[in-house]
Amino acid sequence: MTSPEPSVQILRTRDPDFPQRWARLRARGSDEDETDVREGAARILADVRAGGDEALLAHTRRLDGWQPRTAADLVAGPRELAAAWRSLPAAARKALRVAADRIEAFHRRETDAVVRPYRDALGARLGQVSRPLARVGLYVPGGTARYPSSVLMTAVPARVAGVAEVVAASPADRRTGQVDAWTLAACHVAGVSRLFRMGGAQAVAALAYGTETVPAVDKICGPGNAWVAAAKRLVFGHVDIDMHAGPSEVLVLADGGASPREAAADLLAQAEHDVRAVSVLVATDEAVARATLAEVMRQLVGLPREAIARRSIEDRGAIVLARGLAEAVRLADDFAPEHLVLLAKGAAGLVPRLARAGAVFVGSRTPEAIGDYVAGPSHVLPTAGTARFASPLSVATFRRRMSVVEMSPRSLAALAPVVEALAAAEGLEAHARAVRVRLEEDAAPAAGRRAPRRKRSRKGRTHGARL
């Protein structure tokens, strides 16, 4: 017995109601009321912040569904991570190593956007330096699923950035209380120091605020469900987060020569993630669009996650029929998708016309799945249209910039009138005085100034202080 053809909404740009329907599609359900999730996550955060390990264990037992006896049961340390690595067959270890090496090779090519120190015309020395964060926490979806790729795509860039300690959190299987060996092995190869068997909002709380067992981090990164996303939003400001992540999404741009089979495969590769995943086909040829829909129906049958993918396609999928390639490109850029697949002639030539996507997959030999696992750039990408202003996770995600300013007497004197004028305009007299007192000291007779303290070396020589 064959499954019924999924019902997918079809939008035509020539239709009078297209602007309204396109606006709703672009919203991706962002107008949905998530008050209950947000309020529930806030209660969990408050509990764990106040109750530490005891509250973390209570929520883990209630929500993750397994029964850790003590907080020590939550911890997988270096020995357990290494044992998981050794337990995998050689082919699995090779896959993790090749992926990790490619991710590292790509991210080592990143350069810091800093200002190298320089001295300006007035004699002021200015610059900007970049420093790694001290400790970061990575959230890895788990339970009955396994996402070792998410470990690699977050931990490897953090290690390249120079982060001193990388820890991870992932919910354990509710039947066994264990985290999948692939995930643990990925932690080992990516340089994660410890993994905590905890999930949901309680894991975010423990990472943000710290408990007796879980160390507080400076930043939390990685994808998760609606509860994880809500919790990350709520702790932002106390710690940093990578982004406000939503369900996975893909937009496939197909011209008249595109393969319906390839387009359907890329759509389903996103749809199988989650019932809330968004899969959109923007096509310039209606025959290709209809053939792609037929291929989606055919390829759905027998998928291990068929029910999830089918519901995603029916509830969140769409076909958009554009009047030519130029319009299709404009629509793709307007949608600002997490993943943008270009199945069109001269696909590489379209990239300069695009500015808003998390990642672009160019040509028919570049399936989006290659980016999920092994291409090199991190697969943690902005979703829900935030590619309009947000960027993929990278080495820069785990570093912060710090400005360095050193004025000379001449440059301070030259800029003092500007400071005094602006401080007066803002009514901040102490700001002006902070400059003025230094000018007065510089103008005082040399004899009236205190000589700098000098220290005597063990050999009897004196040394002035060195800046």
Coordinates of N, CA, C and O in Angstrom, one line a residue, residues 69 190 214 229 355 405 419 442 445:
R69 N 21.8 8.7 40.2 CA 21.8 8.6 41.7 C 22.4 9.9 42.3 O 21.9 10.5 43.2
A190 N 37.4 15.8 19.1 CA 37.3 17.3 19.0 C 37.9 18.0 20.1 O 38.0 19.3 20.1
V214 N 28.8 21.1 37.7 CA 28.9 21.6 36.3 C 29.5 23.0 36.4 O 29.0 23.9 37.1
A229 N 16.2 26.3 23.0 CA 16.2 27.6 22.4 C 15.7 28.7 23.3 O 16.2 29.8 23.4
A355 N 23.3 37.7 -1.0 CA 23.9 38.3 0.2 C 23.4 37.7 1.5 O 24.0 37.9 2.5
V405 N 44.1 51.6 24.0 CA 44.3 53.0 23.7 C 45.4 53.5 24.6 O 45.4 53.3 25.8
V419 N 37.1 66.6 23.7 CA 36.4 65.9 24.9 C 35.6 66.9 25.7 O 34.5 66.6 26.1
D442 N 50.6 68.0 33.5 CA 51.7 68.1 32.4 C 52.2 69.6 32.3 O 53.4 69.8 32.0
P445 N 55.4 72.8 36.7 CA 56.9 72.8 36.7 C 57.4 71.4 37.0 O 56.9 70.7 37.8

